[in-house]
Amino acid sequence: MFTGIIETTGEVISTRKDGGNLIINIKSSIAGELKIDQSVSHNGVCLTVTNIQGDTYETVAVAETLQKTNLSLLVPGARVNLERAMVFNGRIDGHLVQGHVDGTGTCVAREEQNGSWLYRFTYPTANAGLIVEKGSICMNGISLTVFDITEKEFSVAIIPYTFAFTNVQFMHPGHLVNLEFDILGKYVARQMAVR
């Protein structure tokens, strides 16, 4: 379980295919604090640490993950947003995030607004019932508040801190992002569906 508050970014050092899986090597300032078998959110995707060598660690994305996320697009030099699993003894500054991506969206607009940035994204229309005005969404692992929702798009405002310390600064129209909708909305939708 995560909060959507990004700790740091990591740099993809290498990727390699292993059957249907993708092995990803990431250099990060938190690598020395990680443990093998630990869960880490990578652009909002929960992946397990499988190997650690100094300031670099390895993780594996399986075929199911690669089909539903933007991880298959990672190349050496790419920056990924990183967050370690939350500890249940403190504040939850974002919202409850599982690291189980529901699908992808595409950046369709980016506008600087005198110190902040406005981004607009598409989202899968099948998830329209899970997105609400001023509700939470997890975009590339970042907990954000959505507004100006239509049947196919939503907007988010990015503060300078988030812009500077996440990979959102590299996003432009056409970039594919990972989306996880609020777990509370998913449970409500499921209860309504089974009634």
Short mmCIF file of N, CA and C in Angstrom, two decimals, residues 68 101-109 119-140 145-156 175-182 186:
data_model
loop_
_atom_site.label_atom_id
_atom_site.label_comp_id
_atom_site.label_asym_id
_atom_site.label_seq_id
_atom_site.Cartn_x
_atom_site.Cartn_y
_atom_site.Cartn_z
N LYS A 68 -0.76 -3.49 -19.23
CA LYS A 68 -1.67 -2.50 -18.65
C LYS A 68 -0.99 -1.20 -18.24
N VAL A 101 -2.21 -0.76 -11.21
CA VAL A 101 -2.64 0.18 -12.25
C VAL A 101 -3.86 -0.35 -12.98
N ASP A 102 -4.85 0.53 -13.18
CA ASP A 102 -6.09 0.15 -13.87
C ASP A 102 -5.97 0.27 -15.38
N GLY A 103 -5.09 1.12 -15.83
CA GLY A 103 -4.93 1.33 -17.27
C GLY A 103 -4.05 2.54 -17.51
N THR A 104 -3.99 2.96 -18.75
CA THR A 104 -3.16 4.10 -19.10
C THR A 104 -4.00 5.23 -19.66
N GLY A 105 -3.43 6.40 -19.61
CA GLY A 105 -4.02 7.58 -20.23
C GLY A 105 -2.93 8.28 -21.01
N THR A 106 -3.33 9.29 -21.76
CA THR A 106 -2.38 10.04 -22.58
C THR A 106 -2.45 11.51 -22.23
N CYS A 107 -1.29 12.14 -22.07
CA CYS A 107 -1.24 13.58 -21.86
C CYS A 107 -1.68 14.26 -23.15
N VAL A 108 -2.67 15.14 -23.06
CA VAL A 108 -3.15 15.84 -24.25
C VAL A 108 -2.89 17.34 -24.19
N ALA A 109 -2.52 17.85 -23.00
CA ALA A 109 -2.22 19.28 -22.88
C ALA A 109 -1.33 19.54 -21.67
N TYR A 119 -2.15 20.17 -16.45
CA TYR A 119 -2.05 19.03 -17.38
C TYR A 119 -3.44 18.47 -17.62
N ARG A 120 -3.65 17.99 -18.84
CA ARG A 120 -4.92 17.34 -19.19
C ARG A 120 -4.59 15.96 -19.74
N PHE A 121 -5.34 14.95 -19.29
CA PHE A 121 -5.11 13.57 -19.68
C PHE A 121 -6.40 12.91 -20.13
N THR A 122 -6.26 11.95 -21.05
CA THR A 122 -7.37 11.07 -21.36
C THR A 122 -7.38 9.95 -20.33
N TYR A 123 -8.50 9.24 -20.23
CA TYR A 123 -8.57 8.06 -19.37
C TYR A 123 -9.52 7.06 -20.03
N PRO A 124 -9.40 5.76 -19.67
CA PRO A 124 -10.28 4.75 -20.28
C PRO A 124 -11.75 5.02 -19.91
N THR A 125 -12.59 5.12 -20.90
CA THR A 125 -14.01 5.44 -20.64
C THR A 125 -14.68 4.37 -19.78
N ALA A 126 -14.16 3.15 -19.76
CA ALA A 126 -14.72 2.09 -18.91
C ALA A 126 -14.60 2.46 -17.43
N ASN A 127 -13.69 3.38 -17.10
CA ASN A 127 -13.47 3.79 -15.71
C ASN A 127 -14.18 5.10 -15.36
N ALA A 128 -15.08 5.55 -16.20
CA ALA A 128 -15.74 6.84 -15.96
C ALA A 128 -16.47 6.90 -14.63
N GLY A 129 -17.00 5.78 -14.16
CA GLY A 129 -17.71 5.75 -12.89
C GLY A 129 -16.81 5.83 -11.67
N LEU A 130 -15.49 5.78 -11.87
CA LEU A 130 -14.54 5.77 -10.76
C LEU A 130 -13.83 7.10 -10.57
N ILE A 131 -14.18 8.09 -11.38
CA ILE A 131 -13.50 9.38 -11.30
C ILE A 131 -14.53 10.45 -10.97
N VAL A 132 -14.24 11.24 -9.93
CA VAL A 132 -15.18 12.27 -9.48
C VAL A 132 -14.47 13.61 -9.34
N GLU A 133 -15.21 14.67 -9.56
CA GLU A 133 -14.68 16.03 -9.43
C GLU A 133 -14.10 16.24 -8.03
N LYS A 134 -12.88 16.74 -7.96
CA LYS A 134 -12.14 16.98 -6.73
C LYS A 134 -11.81 15.68 -5.98
N GLY A 135 -11.89 14.56 -6.67
CA GLY A 135 -11.49 13.29 -6.08
C GLY A 135 -10.03 13.01 -6.36
N SER A 136 -9.56 11.86 -5.90
CA SER A 136 -8.15 11.50 -6.05
C SER A 136 -7.93 10.53 -7.20
N ILE A 137 -6.78 10.66 -7.82
CA ILE A 137 -6.32 9.72 -8.83
C ILE A 137 -4.82 9.55 -8.63
N CYS A 138 -4.30 8.41 -9.00
CA CYS A 138 -2.87 8.18 -8.94
C CYS A 138 -2.37 8.15 -10.38
N MET A 139 -1.52 9.11 -10.74
CA MET A 139 -1.01 9.23 -12.10
C MET A 139 0.51 9.07 -12.05
N ASN A 140 1.02 7.99 -12.66
CA ASN A 140 2.45 7.66 -12.60
C ASN A 140 2.94 7.63 -11.15
N THR A 145 -5.34 15.54 -7.35
CA THR A 145 -6.76 15.87 -7.32
C THR A 145 -7.20 16.18 -8.74
N VAL A 146 -8.30 15.56 -9.16
CA VAL A 146 -8.80 15.76 -10.53
C VAL A 146 -9.89 16.83 -10.56
N PHE A 147 -9.99 17.51 -11.69
CA PHE A 147 -11.06 18.49 -11.90
C PHE A 147 -11.33 18.60 -13.39
N ASP A 148 -12.38 19.32 -13.73
CA ASP A 148 -12.78 19.54 -15.12
C ASP A 148 -12.88 18.20 -15.87
N ILE A 149 -13.65 17.28 -15.29
CA ILE A 149 -13.80 15.93 -15.84
C ILE A 149 -14.84 15.93 -16.95
N THR A 150 -14.50 15.25 -18.04
CA THR A 150 -15.48 14.97 -19.09
C THR A 150 -15.58 13.45 -19.23
N GLU A 151 -16.29 12.98 -20.22
CA GLU A 151 -16.44 11.54 -20.42
C GLU A 151 -15.13 10.86 -20.81
N LYS A 152 -14.15 11.64 -21.27
CA LYS A 152 -12.90 11.05 -21.75
C LYS A 152 -11.64 11.66 -21.18
N GLU A 153 -11.73 12.82 -20.51
CA GLU A 153 -10.54 13.53 -20.07
C GLU A 153 -10.72 14.12 -18.67
N PHE A 154 -9.59 14.44 -18.03
CA PHE A 154 -9.59 15.15 -16.76
C PHE A 154 -8.35 16.04 -16.71
N SER A 155 -8.38 17.01 -15.78
CA SER A 155 -7.24 17.91 -15.59
C SER A 155 -6.69 17.74 -14.18
N VAL A 156 -5.40 18.06 -14.03
CA VAL A 156 -4.75 18.12 -12.72
C VAL A 156 -3.86 19.36 -12.71
N HIS A 175 2.59 11.73 -24.22
CA HIS A 175 3.16 10.80 -23.25
C HIS A 175 2.07 9.91 -22.64
N LEU A 176 2.39 8.63 -22.52
CA LEU A 176 1.50 7.65 -21.90
C LEU A 176 1.78 7.60 -20.41
N VAL A 177 0.72 7.61 -19.58
CA VAL A 177 0.87 7.58 -18.12
C VAL A 177 0.07 6.43 -17.53
N ASN A 178 0.51 5.96 -16.36
CA ASN A 178 -0.20 4.92 -15.63
C ASN A 178 -1.27 5.58 -14.75
N LEU A 179 -2.46 4.99 -14.72
CA LEU A 179 -3.55 5.51 -13.91
C LEU A 179 -4.08 4.44 -12.96
N GLU A 180 -4.23 4.82 -11.70
CA GLU A 180 -4.93 3.97 -10.73
C GLU A 180 -6.03 4.82 -10.12
N PHE A 181 -7.26 4.31 -10.24
CA PHE A 181 -8.41 5.03 -9.70
C PHE A 181 -8.56 4.71 -8.21
N ASP A 182 -9.25 5.57 -7.49
CA ASP A 182 -9.38 5.47 -6.05
C ASP A 182 -10.03 4.14 -5.64
N LYS A 186 -13.76 2.06 -6.33
CA LYS A 186 -13.84 0.71 -6.90
C LYS A 186 -14.73 -0.19 -6.06
#
